[in-house]
């Protein structure tokens, strides 16, 4: 896995920022990044291309599901 730094932004840095803000207090930034990466690879596998808007939609669904699972355990 590649180590991302501020000087080496991912192509989905804006997506991660939006989702980190949206899920603040629910998921850590690390969880958001992992969901964005999973969404990126999933989109590539299924469609052959991973447009940022598609990656954002998929990652948001992942994060909603994780939040539901966490609330059921709590």
Short mmCIF file of C-alpha atoms in Angstrom, two decimals:
data_model
loop_
_atom_site.label_atom_id
_atom_site.label_comp_id
_atom_site.label_asym_id
_atom_site.label_seq_id
_atom_site.Cartn_x
_atom_site.Cartn_y
_atom_site.Cartn_z
CA UNK A 1 0.00 0.00 0.00
CA UNK A 2 1.33 3.45 -0.86
CA UNK A 3 1.98 5.94 1.93
CA UNK A 4 0.10 9.16 1.15
CA UNK A 5 1.51 12.50 2.33
CA UNK A 6 0.43 16.10 1.91
CA UNK A 7 3.04 16.55 -0.82
CA UNK A 8 1.74 13.48 -2.66
CA UNK A 9 -2.06 13.90 -2.74
CA UNK A 10 -4.21 11.06 -3.94
CA UNK A 11 -6.42 11.67 -6.96
CA UNK A 12 -9.32 11.40 -4.51
CA UNK A 13 -8.08 13.89 -1.90
CA UNK A 14 -11.17 16.06 -2.41
CA UNK A 15 -13.43 13.02 -2.03
CA UNK A 16 -11.67 12.07 1.20
CA UNK A 17 -12.03 15.62 2.53
CA UNK A 18 -15.76 15.72 1.81
CA UNK A 19 -16.35 12.32 3.37
CA UNK A 20 -14.17 13.06 6.42
CA UNK A 21 -16.27 16.17 7.05
CA UNK A 22 -19.52 14.28 6.46
CA UNK A 23 -18.61 11.41 8.79
CA UNK A 24 -16.71 13.40 11.43
CA UNK A 25 -17.37 11.90 14.83
CA UNK A 26 -18.50 8.63 13.25
CA UNK A 27 -15.44 7.36 11.37
CA UNK A 28 -11.75 8.16 11.59
CA UNK A 29 -9.88 9.65 8.65
CA UNK A 30 -8.11 6.29 8.27
CA UNK A 31 -11.43 4.49 7.83
CA UNK A 32 -12.55 7.05 5.27
CA UNK A 33 -9.30 6.64 3.33
CA UNK A 34 -9.65 2.85 3.35
CA UNK A 35 -13.23 3.09 2.05
CA UNK A 36 -12.17 5.48 -0.70
CA UNK A 37 -9.35 3.15 -1.72
CA UNK A 38 -11.69 0.14 -1.70
CA UNK A 39 -14.23 2.07 -3.75
CA UNK A 40 -11.53 3.06 -6.23
CA UNK A 41 -10.43 -0.53 -6.78
CA UNK A 42 -14.00 -1.81 -6.88
CA UNK A 43 -14.98 0.73 -9.53
CA UNK A 44 -11.92 -0.15 -11.61
CA UNK A 45 -12.73 -3.84 -11.40
CA UNK A 46 -16.38 -3.44 -12.35
CA UNK A 47 -16.34 -0.57 -14.85
CA UNK A 48 -12.69 -0.26 -15.85
CA UNK A 49 -12.62 3.38 -14.76
CA UNK A 50 -12.91 5.11 -11.40
CA UNK A 51 -14.33 8.61 -11.82
CA UNK A 52 -14.15 10.58 -8.56
CA UNK A 53 -17.93 10.99 -8.35
CA UNK A 54 -18.41 7.22 -8.65
CA UNK A 55 -15.72 6.55 -6.05
CA UNK A 56 -17.38 9.06 -3.72
CA UNK A 57 -20.80 7.42 -4.05
CA UNK A 58 -19.41 3.93 -3.44
CA UNK A 59 -17.28 5.03 -0.47
CA UNK A 60 -20.24 6.88 1.06
CA UNK A 61 -22.30 3.66 0.88
CA UNK A 62 -19.46 1.73 2.57
CA UNK A 63 -19.28 4.32 5.35
CA UNK A 64 -23.05 4.25 5.90
CA UNK A 65 -22.98 0.46 6.19
CA UNK A 66 -20.08 0.57 8.64
CA UNK A 67 -21.96 3.15 10.73
CA UNK A 68 -25.04 0.91 10.81
CA UNK A 69 -22.99 -2.10 11.88
CA UNK A 70 -21.31 -0.06 14.62
CA UNK A 71 -24.66 1.23 15.90
CA UNK A 72 -26.04 -2.32 16.05
CA UNK A 73 -23.08 -3.43 18.15
CA UNK A 74 -23.32 -0.44 20.51
#
